[in-house]
Amino acid sequence: MNKKDLVNIVYSKISVPKKDCELVIDTLFSTMEEVLTNGEDILISNFGSFEIKETKEKKMVPLHSKEEIVVPSKKNLKFHPSKKIKDNIK
Protein backbone atom coordinates (compact mmCIF):
# COMPACT_ATOMS: atom_id res chain seq x y z
CA MET A 1 0.00 0.00 0.00
CA ASN A 2 1.25 3.48 -0.79
CA LYS A 3 0.10 6.96 0.22
CA LYS A 4 -2.29 7.28 -2.73
CA ASP A 5 -4.00 4.01 -1.74
CA LEU A 6 -4.28 5.22 1.84
CA VAL A 7 -5.86 8.50 0.72
CA ASN A 8 -8.39 6.58 -1.39
CA ILE A 9 -9.33 4.29 1.51
CA VAL A 10 -9.83 7.24 3.90
CA TYR A 11 -11.80 9.08 1.19
CA SER A 12 -14.11 6.09 0.73
CA LYS A 13 -14.79 5.82 4.49
CA ILE A 14 -15.54 9.46 5.32
CA SER A 15 -17.44 12.13 3.42
CA VAL A 16 -14.82 14.83 2.89
CA PRO A 17 -13.09 15.90 -0.33
CA LYS A 18 -10.13 13.79 -1.43
CA LYS A 19 -7.82 16.83 -1.18
CA ASP A 20 -8.73 17.21 2.49
CA CYS A 21 -8.00 13.53 3.10
CA GLU A 22 -4.58 13.95 1.53
CA LEU A 23 -3.93 17.07 3.63
CA VAL A 24 -4.83 15.24 6.85
CA ILE A 25 -2.58 12.28 6.00
CA ASP A 26 0.31 14.58 4.99
CA THR A 27 -0.10 16.56 8.22
CA LEU A 28 -0.20 13.39 10.31
CA PHE A 29 2.98 11.99 8.77
CA SER A 30 4.89 15.28 8.90
CA THR A 31 3.90 15.75 12.57
CA MET A 32 5.03 12.20 13.39
CA GLU A 33 8.31 12.83 11.58
CA GLU A 34 8.84 16.06 13.52
CA VAL A 35 8.12 14.40 16.87
CA LEU A 36 10.45 11.47 16.15
CA THR A 37 13.17 13.79 14.85
CA ASN A 38 13.02 15.63 18.18
CA GLY A 39 13.72 12.33 19.94
CA GLU A 40 10.24 11.79 21.33
CA ASP A 41 8.35 8.50 21.18
CA ILE A 42 4.83 8.11 19.78
CA LEU A 43 2.14 5.88 21.30
CA ILE A 44 -1.09 5.34 19.38
CA SER A 45 -3.63 3.30 21.36
CA ASN A 46 -4.78 0.07 19.68
CA PHE A 47 -2.17 0.56 16.95
CA GLY A 48 1.34 0.57 18.39
CA SER A 49 4.30 2.68 19.38
CA PHE A 50 7.21 4.24 17.54
CA GLU A 51 10.34 4.45 19.63
CA ILE A 52 13.84 5.84 19.07
CA LYS A 53 16.49 3.48 20.42
CA GLU A 54 20.14 4.43 20.56
CA THR A 55 22.72 1.68 20.23
CA LYS A 56 25.94 2.05 22.18
CA GLU A 57 29.33 2.42 20.59
CA LYS A 58 31.06 -0.95 20.50
CA LYS A 59 34.42 -2.43 19.64
CA MET A 60 34.66 -5.39 17.28
CA VAL A 61 37.41 -7.52 15.82
CA PRO A 62 36.52 -8.83 12.35
CA LEU A 63 37.83 -12.34 11.75
CA HIS A 64 39.39 -11.50 8.40
CA SER A 65 41.50 -8.50 9.51
CA LYS A 66 42.08 -9.17 13.23
CA GLU A 67 42.21 -5.38 13.75
CA GLU A 68 39.95 -3.81 16.33
CA ILE A 69 37.39 -1.39 14.90
CA VAL A 70 34.92 0.88 16.63
CA VAL A 71 31.30 0.78 15.52
CA PRO A 72 29.82 4.18 16.39
CA SER A 73 26.56 4.56 18.27
CA LYS A 74 23.47 5.28 16.19
CA LYS A 75 19.76 5.84 16.57
CA ASN A 76 17.23 3.35 15.23
CA LEU A 77 13.49 3.69 14.86
CA LYS A 78 11.53 0.76 16.29
CA PHE A 79 7.83 0.03 15.82
CA HIS A 80 6.05 -2.17 18.34
CA PRO A 81 2.53 -3.18 17.23
CA SER A 82 -0.26 -3.27 19.81
CA LYS A 83 -1.61 -6.55 21.13
CA LYS A 84 -4.75 -6.00 19.06
CA ILE A 85 -2.77 -5.78 15.81
CA LYS A 86 -0.57 -8.74 16.75
CA ASP A 87 -3.69 -10.83 17.43
CA ASN A 88 -5.32 -9.77 14.12
CA ILE A 89 -2.23 -10.74 12.13
CA LYS A 90 -2.13 -14.29 13.52
PDB file of N, CA and C in Angstrom:
ATOM      1  N   MET A   1       0.842  -1.173   0.000  1.00  0.00           N
ATOM      2  CA  MET A   1       0.000   0.000   0.000  1.00  0.00           C
ATOM      3  C   MET A   1       0.886   1.234   0.000  1.00  0.00           C
ATOM      4  N   ASN A   2       0.515   2.217  -0.785  1.00  0.00           N
ATOM      5  CA  ASN A   2       1.250   3.483  -0.790  1.00  0.00           C
ATOM      6  C   ASN A   2       0.332   4.612  -0.316  1.00  0.00           C
ATOM      7  N   LYS A   3       0.859   5.827  -0.319  1.00  0.00           N
ATOM      8  CA  LYS A   3       0.097   6.958   0.216  1.00  0.00           C
ATOM      9  C   LYS A   3      -1.186   7.204  -0.576  1.00  0.00           C
ATOM     10  N   LYS A   4      -1.104   7.061  -1.885  1.00  0.00           N
ATOM     11  CA  LYS A   4      -2.286   7.280  -2.730  1.00  0.00           C
ATOM     12  C   LYS A   4      -3.392   6.285  -2.372  1.00  0.00           C
ATOM     13  N   ASP A   5      -3.020   5.023  -2.151  1.00  0.00           N
ATOM     14  CA  ASP A   5      -3.999   4.011  -1.744  1.00  0.00           C
ATOM     15  C   ASP A   5      -4.620   4.364  -0.398  1.00  0.00           C
ATOM     16  N   LEU A   6      -3.798   4.837   0.524  1.00  0.00           N
ATOM     17  CA  LEU A   6      -4.280   5.219   1.844  1.00  0.00           C
ATOM     18  C   LEU A   6      -5.271   6.377   1.748  1.00  0.00           C
ATOM     19  N   VAL A   7      -4.955   7.367   0.925  1.00  0.00           N
ATOM     20  CA  VAL A   7      -5.864   8.501   0.724  1.00  0.00           C
ATOM     21  C   VAL A   7      -7.199   8.005   0.171  1.00  0.00           C
ATOM     22  N   ASN A   8      -7.157   7.100  -0.796  1.00  0.00           N
ATOM     23  CA  ASN A   8      -8.394   6.577  -1.389  1.00  0.00           C
ATOM     24  C   ASN A   8      -9.235   5.802  -0.380  1.00  0.00           C
ATOM     25  N   ILE A   9      -8.596   5.046   0.491  1.00  0.00           N
ATOM     26  CA  ILE A   9      -9.333   4.294   1.509  1.00  0.00           C
ATOM     27  C   ILE A   9     -10.000   5.239   2.496  1.00  0.00           C
ATOM     28  N   VAL A  10      -9.255   6.257   2.965  1.00  0.00           N
ATOM     29  CA  VAL A  10      -9.828   7.239   3.900  1.00  0.00           C
ATOM     30  C   VAL A  10     -10.973   7.984   3.212  1.00  0.00           C
ATOM     31  N   TYR A  11     -10.772   8.367   1.960  1.00  0.00           N
ATOM     32  CA  TYR A  11     -11.799   9.076   1.193  1.00  0.00           C
ATOM     33  C   TYR A  11     -13.084   8.249   1.085  1.00  0.00           C
ATOM     34  N   SER A  12     -12.926   6.934   0.890  1.00  0.00           N
ATOM     35  CA  SER A  12     -14.111   6.085   0.733  1.00  0.00           C
ATOM     36  C   SER A  12     -14.850   5.860   2.053  1.00  0.00           C
ATOM     37  N   LYS A  13     -14.168   6.080   3.184  1.00  0.00           N
ATOM     38  CA  LYS A  13     -14.795   5.824   4.488  1.00  0.00           C
ATOM     39  C   LYS A  13     -15.421   7.054   5.129  1.00  0.00           C
ATOM     40  N   ILE A  14     -14.968   8.240   4.738  1.00  0.00           N
ATOM     41  CA  ILE A  14     -15.540   9.459   5.317  1.00  0.00           C
ATOM     42  C   ILE A  14     -15.953  10.404   4.187  1.00  0.00           C
ATOM     43  N   SER A  15     -16.895  11.268   4.473  1.00  0.00           N
ATOM     44  CA  SER A  15     -17.437  12.131   3.420  1.00  0.00           C
ATOM     45  C   SER A  15     -16.797  13.511   3.438  1.00  0.00           C
ATOM     46  N   VAL A  16     -15.516  13.555   3.070  1.00  0.00           N
ATOM     47  CA  VAL A  16     -14.819  14.829   2.889  1.00  0.00           C
ATOM     48  C   VAL A  16     -14.084  14.752   1.544  1.00  0.00           C
ATOM     49  N   PRO A  17     -13.787  15.911   0.963  1.00  0.00           N
ATOM     50  CA  PRO A  17     -13.089  15.896  -0.327  1.00  0.00           C
ATOM     51  C   PRO A  17     -11.738  15.160  -0.252  1.00  0.00           C
ATOM     52  N   LYS A  18     -11.371  14.567  -1.362  1.00  0.00           N
ATOM     53  CA  LYS A  18     -10.134  13.790  -1.429  1.00  0.00           C
ATOM     54  C   LYS A  18      -8.924  14.655  -1.091  1.00  0.00           C
ATOM     55  N   LYS A  19      -8.937  15.917  -1.497  1.00  0.00           N
ATOM     56  CA  LYS A  19      -7.821  16.828  -1.181  1.00  0.00           C
ATOM     57  C   LYS A  19      -7.661  17.004   0.317  1.00  0.00           C
ATOM     58  N   ASP A  20      -8.781  17.071   1.036  1.00  0.00           N
ATOM     59  CA  ASP A  20      -8.731  17.211   2.487  1.00  0.00           C
ATOM     60  C   ASP A  20      -8.179  15.946   3.137  1.00  0.00           C
ATOM     61  N   CYS A  21      -8.547  14.792   2.585  1.00  0.00           N
ATOM     62  CA  CYS A  21      -7.999  13.526   3.103  1.00  0.00           C
ATOM     63  C   CYS A  21      -6.484  13.505   2.940  1.00  0.00           C
ATOM     64  N   GLU A  22      -6.027  13.925   1.790  1.00  0.00           N
ATOM     65  CA  GLU A  22      -4.585  13.947   1.532  1.00  0.00           C
ATOM     66  C   GLU A  22      -3.879  14.931   2.476  1.00  0.00           C
ATOM     67  N   LEU A  23      -4.500  16.080   2.719  1.00  0.00           N
ATOM     68  CA  LEU A  23      -3.926  17.070   3.628  1.00  0.00           C
ATOM     69  C   LEU A  23      -3.816  16.519   5.047  1.00  0.00           C
ATOM     70  N   VAL A  24      -4.845  15.825   5.506  1.00  0.00           N
ATOM     71  CA  VAL A  24      -4.832  15.237   6.852  1.00  0.00           C
ATOM     72  C   VAL A  24      -3.718  14.194   6.965  1.00  0.00           C
ATOM     73  N   ILE A  25      -3.609  13.331   5.973  1.00  0.00           N
ATOM     74  CA  ILE A  25      -2.579  12.285   5.999  1.00  0.00           C
ATOM     75  C   ILE A  25      -1.189  12.898   5.938  1.00  0.00           C
ATOM     76  N   ASP A  26      -0.991  13.895   5.063  1.00  0.00           N
ATOM     77  CA  ASP A  26       0.311  14.579   4.992  1.00  0.00           C
ATOM     78  C   ASP A  26       0.661  15.243   6.317  1.00  0.00           C
ATOM     79  N   THR A  27      -0.321  15.887   6.933  1.00  0.00           N
ATOM     80  CA  THR A  27      -0.098  16.563   8.217  1.00  0.00           C
ATOM     81  C   THR A  27       0.242  15.560   9.311  1.00  0.00           C
ATOM     82  N   LEU A  28      -0.470  14.432   9.329  1.00  0.00           N
ATOM     83  CA  LEU A  28      -0.202  13.387  10.310  1.00  0.00           C
ATOM     84  C   LEU A  28       1.233  12.878  10.184  1.00  0.00           C
ATOM     85  N   PHE A  29       1.632  12.532   8.964  1.00  0.00           N
ATOM     86  CA  PHE A  29       2.978  11.993   8.769  1.00  0.00           C
ATOM     87  C   PHE A  29       4.069  13.022   9.044  1.00  0.00           C
ATOM     88  N   SER A  30       3.865  14.262   8.647  1.00  0.00           N
ATOM     89  CA  SER A  30       4.890  15.282   8.900  1.00  0.00           C
ATOM     90  C   SER A  30       5.003  15.577  10.398  1.00  0.00           C
ATOM     91  N   THR A  31       3.868  15.539  11.116  1.00  0.00           N
ATOM     92  CA  THR A  31       3.903  15.746  12.565  1.00  0.00           C
ATOM     93  C   THR A  31       4.617  14.595  13.247  1.00  0.00           C
ATOM     94  N   MET A  32       4.331  13.369  12.818  1.00  0.00           N
ATOM     95  CA  MET A  32       5.025  12.204  13.385  1.00  0.00           C
ATOM     96  C   MET A  32       6.524  12.288  13.122  1.00  0.00           C
ATOM     97  N   GLU A  33       6.893  12.681  11.916  1.00  0.00           N
ATOM     98  CA  GLU A  33       8.315  12.825  11.577  1.00  0.00           C
ATOM     99  C   GLU A  33       8.982  13.876  12.464  1.00  0.00           C
ATOM    100  N   GLU A  34       8.304  14.987  12.674  1.00  0.00           N
ATOM    101  CA  GLU A  34       8.836  16.063  13.517  1.00  0.00           C
ATOM    102  C   GLU A  34       9.032  15.592  14.955  1.00  0.00           C
ATOM    103  N   VAL A  35       8.045  14.894  15.494  1.00  0.00           N
ATOM    104  CA  VAL A  35       8.117  14.403  16.868  1.00  0.00           C
ATOM    105  C   VAL A  35       9.270  13.413  17.014  1.00  0.00           C
ATOM    106  N   LEU A  36       9.372  12.462  16.083  1.00  0.00           N
ATOM    107  CA  LEU A  36      10.445  11.466  16.147  1.00  0.00           C
ATOM    108  C   LEU A  36      11.820  12.098  15.956  1.00  0.00           C
ATOM    109  N   THR A  37      11.909  13.086  15.082  1.00  0.00           N
ATOM    110  CA  THR A  37      13.171  13.786  14.854  1.00  0.00           C
ATOM    111  C   THR A  37      13.634  14.505  16.113  1.00  0.00           C
ATOM    112  N   ASN A  38      12.683  14.964  16.922  1.00  0.00           N
ATOM    113  CA  ASN A  38      13.020  15.626  18.184  1.00  0.00           C
ATOM    114  C   ASN A  38      13.348  14.630  19.291  1.00  0.00           C
ATOM    115  N   GLY A  39      13.338  13.347  18.968  1.00  0.00           N
ATOM    116  CA  GLY A  39      13.722  12.327  19.945  1.00  0.00           C
ATOM    117  C   GLY A  39      12.602  11.840  20.834  1.00  0.00           C
ATOM    118  N   GLU A  40      11.374  12.217  20.528  1.00  0.00           N
ATOM    119  CA  GLU A  40      10.236  11.792  21.329  1.00  0.00           C
ATOM    120  C   GLU A  40       9.630  10.514  20.761  1.00  0.00           C
ATOM    121  N   ASP A  41       9.033   9.707  21.614  1.00  0.00           N
ATOM    122  CA  ASP A  41       8.347   8.499  21.184  1.00  0.00           C
ATOM    123  C   ASP A  41       6.888   8.817  20.889  1.00  0.00           C
ATOM    124  N   ILE A  42       6.247   7.942  20.116  1.00  0.00           N
ATOM    125  CA  ILE A  42       4.832   8.109  19.777  1.00  0.00           C
ATOM    126  C   ILE A  42       4.090   6.843  20.190  1.00  0.00           C
ATOM    127  N   LEU A  43       2.992   7.005  20.909  1.00  0.00           N
ATOM    128  CA  LEU A  43       2.141   5.882  21.297  1.00  0.00           C
ATOM    129  C   LEU A  43       0.740   6.144  20.769  1.00  0.00           C
ATOM    130  N   ILE A  44       0.257   5.237  19.934  1.00  0.00           N
ATOM    131  CA  ILE A  44      -1.095   5.338  19.381  1.00  0.00           C
ATOM    132  C   ILE A  44      -1.872   4.129  19.894  1.00  0.00           C
ATOM    133  N   SER A  45      -2.857   4.385  20.745  1.00  0.00           N
ATOM    134  CA  SER A  45      -3.632   3.300  21.362  1.00  0.00           C
ATOM    135  C   SER A  45      -4.250   2.399  20.305  1.00  0.00           C
ATOM    136  N   ASN A  46      -4.246   1.106  20.569  1.00  0.00           N
ATOM    137  CA  ASN A  46      -4.781   0.071  19.685  1.00  0.00           C
ATOM    138  C   ASN A  46      -4.089   0.006  18.330  1.00  0.00           C
ATOM    139  N   PHE A  47      -2.944   0.648  18.189  1.00  0.00           N
ATOM    140  CA  PHE A  47      -2.167   0.556  16.952  1.00  0.00           C
ATOM    141  C   PHE A  47      -0.742   0.116  17.245  1.00  0.00           C
ATOM    142  N   GLY A  48      -0.027   0.922  18.048  1.00  0.00           N
ATOM    143  CA  GLY A  48       1.340   0.569  18.388  1.00  0.00           C
ATOM    144  C   GLY A  48       2.131   1.784  18.819  1.00  0.00           C
ATOM    145  N   SER A  49       3.436   1.577  18.956  1.00  0.00           N
ATOM    146  CA  SER A  49       4.300   2.680  19.377  1.00  0.00           C
ATOM    147  C   SER A  49       5.531   2.746  18.489  1.00  0.00           C
ATOM    148  N   PHE A  50       5.981   3.965  18.265  1.00  0.00           N
ATOM    149  CA  PHE A  50       7.211   4.242  17.538  1.00  0.00           C
ATOM    150  C   PHE A  50       8.211   4.745  18.573  1.00  0.00           C
ATOM    151  N   GLU A  51       9.373   4.152  18.589  1.00  0.00           N
ATOM    152  CA  GLU A  51      10.342   4.446  19.634  1.00  0.00           C
ATOM    153  C   GLU A  51      11.731   4.610  19.023  1.00  0.00           C
ATOM    154  N   ILE A  52      12.461   5.630  19.491  1.00  0.00           N
ATOM    155  CA  ILE A  52      13.842   5.843  19.074  1.00  0.00           C
ATOM    156  C   ILE A  52      14.735   5.119  20.067  1.00  0.00           C
ATOM    157  N   LYS A  53      15.541   4.204  19.570  1.00  0.00           N
ATOM    158  CA  LYS A  53      16.491   3.476  20.418  1.00  0.00           C
ATOM    159  C   LYS A  53      17.896   3.822  19.942  1.00  0.00           C
ATOM    160  N   GLU A  54      18.757   4.130  20.902  1.00  0.00           N
ATOM    161  CA  GLU A  54      20.144   4.429  20.557  1.00  0.00           C
ATOM    162  C   GLU A  54      21.024   3.245  20.930  1.00  0.00           C
ATOM    163  N   THR A  55      21.781   2.765  19.946  1.00  0.00           N
ATOM    164  CA  THR A  55      22.719   1.683  20.228  1.00  0.00           C
ATOM    165  C   THR A  55      24.010   2.297  20.751  1.00  0.00           C
ATOM    166  N   LYS A  56      24.688   1.563  21.614  1.00  0.00           N
ATOM    167  CA  LYS A  56      25.943   2.053  22.177  1.00  0.00           C
ATOM    168  C   LYS A  56      27.086   1.825  21.201  1.00  0.00           C
ATOM    169  N   GLU A  57      28.110   2.639  21.359  1.00  0.00           N
ATOM    170  CA  GLU A  57      29.332   2.419  20.594  1.00  0.00           C
ATOM    171  C   GLU A  57      29.941   1.100  21.055  1.00  0.00           C
ATOM    172  N   LYS A  58      30.450   0.315  20.094  1.00  0.00           N
ATOM    173  CA  LYS A  58      31.059  -0.954  20.499  1.00  0.00           C
ATOM    174  C   LYS A  58      32.313  -1.235  19.691  1.00  0.00           C
ATOM    175  N   LYS A  59      33.178  -2.030  20.287  1.00  0.00           N
ATOM    176  CA  LYS A  59      34.418  -2.426  19.638  1.00  0.00           C
ATOM    177  C   LYS A  59      34.258  -3.844  19.114  1.00  0.00           C
ATOM    178  N   MET A  60      34.759  -4.065  17.901  1.00  0.00           N
ATOM    179  CA  MET A  60      34.665  -5.387  17.278  1.00  0.00           C
ATOM    180  C   MET A  60      36.002  -5.755  16.656  1.00  0.00           C
ATOM    181  N   VAL A  61      36.213  -7.034  16.507  1.00  0.00           N
ATOM    182  CA  VAL A  61      37.411  -7.520  15.822  1.00  0.00           C
ATOM    183  C   VAL A  61      36.937  -8.452  14.708  1.00  0.00           C
ATOM    184  N   PRO A  62      36.930  -7.967  13.458  1.00  0.00           N
ATOM    185  CA  PRO A  62      36.525  -8.832  12.347  1.00  0.00           C
ATOM    186  C   PRO A  62      37.505  -9.993  12.186  1.00  0.00           C
ATOM    187  N   LEU A  63      36.991 -11.151  11.869  1.00  0.00           N
ATOM    188  CA  LEU A  63      37.828 -12.336  11.754  1.00  0.00           C
ATOM    189  C   LEU A  63      38.849 -12.225  10.621  1.00  0.00           C
ATOM    190  N   HIS A  64      38.493 -11.559   9.542  1.00  0.00           N
ATOM    191  CA  HIS A  64      39.395 -11.504   8.398  1.00  0.00           C
ATOM    192  C   HIS A  64      40.565 -10.540   8.586  1.00  0.00           C
ATOM    193  N   SER A  65      40.407  -9.487   9.375  1.00  0.00           N
ATOM    194  CA  SER A  65      41.496  -8.503   9.514  1.00  0.00           C
ATOM    195  C   SER A  65      42.206  -8.560  10.863  1.00  0.00           C
ATOM    196  N   LYS A  66      41.532  -9.068  11.871  1.00  0.00           N
ATOM    197  CA  LYS A  66      42.079  -9.166  13.233  1.00  0.00           C
ATOM    198  C   LYS A  66      42.415  -7.802  13.846  1.00  0.00           C
ATOM    199  N   GLU A  67      41.963  -6.716  13.214  1.00  0.00           N
ATOM    200  CA  GLU A  67      42.206  -5.378  13.753  1.00  0.00           C
ATOM    201  C   GLU A  67      40.932  -4.891  14.434  1.00  0.00           C
ATOM    202  N   GLU A  68      41.103  -4.299  15.587  1.00  0.00           N
ATOM    203  CA  GLU A  68      39.952  -3.808  16.329  1.00  0.00           C
ATOM    204  C   GLU A  68      39.382  -2.576  15.635  1.00  0.00           C
ATOM    205  N   ILE A  69      38.062  -2.567  15.451  1.00  0.00           N
ATOM    206  CA  ILE A  69      37.386  -1.392  14.896  1.00  0.00           C
ATOM    207  C   ILE A  69      36.311  -0.944  15.874  1.00  0.00           C
ATOM    208  N   VAL A  70      35.958   0.317  15.768  1.00  0.00           N
ATOM    209  CA  VAL A  70      34.917   0.880  16.633  1.00  0.00           C
ATOM    210  C   VAL A  70      33.679   1.139  15.778  1.00  0.00           C
ATOM    211  N   VAL A  71      32.579   0.542  16.179  1.00  0.00           N
ATOM    212  CA  VAL A  71      31.299   0.778  15.523  1.00  0.00           C
ATOM    213  C   VAL A  71      30.618   1.898  16.301  1.00  0.00           C
ATOM    214  N   PRO A  72      30.385   3.041  15.654  1.00  0.00           N
ATOM    215  CA  PRO A  72      29.816   4.183  16.385  1.00  0.00           C
ATOM    216  C   PRO A  72      28.372   3.926  16.820  1.00  0.00           C
ATOM    217  N   SER A  73      27.947   4.668  17.826  1.00  0.00           N
ATOM    218  CA  SER A  73      26.558   4.560  18.270  1.00  0.00           C
ATOM    219  C   SER A  73      25.661   5.169  17.193  1.00  0.00           C
ATOM    220  N   LYS A  74      24.419   4.720  17.152  1.00  0.00           N
ATOM    221  CA  LYS A  74      23.468   5.280  16.189  1.00  0.00           C
ATOM    222  C   LYS A  74      22.060   5.133  16.737  1.00  0.00           C
ATOM    223  N   LYS A  75      21.160   5.879  16.157  1.00  0.00           N
ATOM    224  CA  LYS A  75      19.763   5.841  16.569  1.00  0.00           C
ATOM    225  C   LYS A  75      18.970   5.024  15.557  1.00  0.00           C
ATOM    226  N   ASN A  76      18.093   4.177  16.068  1.00  0.00           N
ATOM    227  CA  ASN A  76      17.227   3.355  15.231  1.00  0.00           C
ATOM    228  C   ASN A  76      15.782   3.602  15.612  1.00  0.00           C
ATOM    229  N   LEU A  77      14.918   3.553  14.615  1.00  0.00           N
ATOM    230  CA  LEU A  77      13.486   3.685  14.858  1.00  0.00           C
ATOM    231  C   LEU A  77      12.890   2.292  14.971  1.00  0.00           C
ATOM    232  N   LYS A  78      12.166   2.048  16.047  1.00  0.00           N
ATOM    233  CA  LYS A  78      11.527   0.759  16.286  1.00  0.00           C
ATOM    234  C   LYS A  78      10.014   0.965  16.327  1.00  0.00           C
ATOM    235  N   PHE A  79       9.293   0.029  15.720  1.00  0.00           N
ATOM    236  CA  PHE A  79       7.833   0.027  15.819  1.00  0.00           C
ATOM    237  C   PHE A  79       7.416  -1.229  16.560  1.00  0.00           C
ATOM    238  N   HIS A  80       6.580  -1.051  17.563  1.00  0.00           N
ATOM    239  CA  HIS A  80       6.049  -2.169  18.336  1.00  0.00           C
ATOM    240  C   HIS A  80       4.528  -2.167  18.156  1.00  0.00           C
ATOM    241  N   PRO A  81       3.986  -3.148  17.426  1.00  0.00           N
ATOM    242  CA  PRO A  81       2.532  -3.177  17.233  1.00  0.00           C
ATOM    243  C   PRO A  81       1.803  -3.477  18.537  1.00  0.00           C
ATOM    244  N   SER A  82       0.564  -3.003  18.619  1.00  0.00           N
ATOM    245  CA  SER A  82      -0.260  -3.266  19.811  1.00  0.00           C
ATOM    246  C   SER A  82      -0.670  -4.734  19.832  1.00  0.00           C
ATOM    247  N   LYS A  83      -1.143  -5.169  20.977  1.00  0.00           N
ATOM    248  CA  LYS A  83      -1.607  -6.548  21.126  1.00  0.00           C
ATOM    249  C   LYS A  83      -2.745  -6.819  20.155  1.00  0.00           C
ATOM    250  N   LYS A  84      -3.617  -5.845  19.963  1.00  0.00           N
ATOM    251  CA  LYS A  84      -4.753  -5.997  19.055  1.00  0.00           C
ATOM    252  C   LYS A  84      -4.276  -6.291  17.632  1.00  0.00           C
ATOM    253  N   ILE A  85      -3.301  -5.558  17.156  1.00  0.00           N
ATOM    254  CA  ILE A  85      -2.769  -5.781  15.810  1.00  0.00           C
ATOM    255  C   ILE A  85      -2.058  -7.121  15.722  1.00  0.00           C
ATOM    256  N   LYS A  86      -1.260  -7.440  16.745  1.00  0.00           N
ATOM    257  CA  LYS A  86      -0.572  -8.738  16.749  1.00  0.00           C
ATOM    258  C   LYS A  86      -1.580  -9.880  16.658  1.00  0.00           C
ATOM    259  N   ASP A  87      -2.666  -9.779  17.444  1.00  0.00           N
ATOM    260  CA  ASP A  87      -3.689 -10.829  17.434  1.00  0.00           C
ATOM    261  C   ASP A  87      -4.400 -10.914  16.086  1.00  0.00           C
ATOM    262  N   ASN A  88      -4.631  -9.769  15.428  1.00  0.00           N
ATOM    263  CA  ASN A  88      -5.321  -9.765  14.124  1.00  0.00           C
ATOM    264  C   ASN A  88      -4.445 -10.326  13.013  1.00  0.00           C
ATOM    265  N   ILE A  89      -3.141 -10.232  13.151  1.00  0.00           N
ATOM    266  CA  ILE A  89      -2.227 -10.743  12.126  1.00  0.00           C
ATOM    267  C   ILE A  89      -2.110 -12.266  12.188  1.00  0.00           C
ATOM    268  N   LYS A  90      -2.275 -12.830  13.361  1.00  0.00           N
ATOM    269  CA  LYS A  90      -2.131 -14.287  13.521  1.00  0.00           C
ATOM    270  C   LYS A  90      -3.078 -15.073  12.685  1.00  0.00           C
TER     271      LYS A  90
END
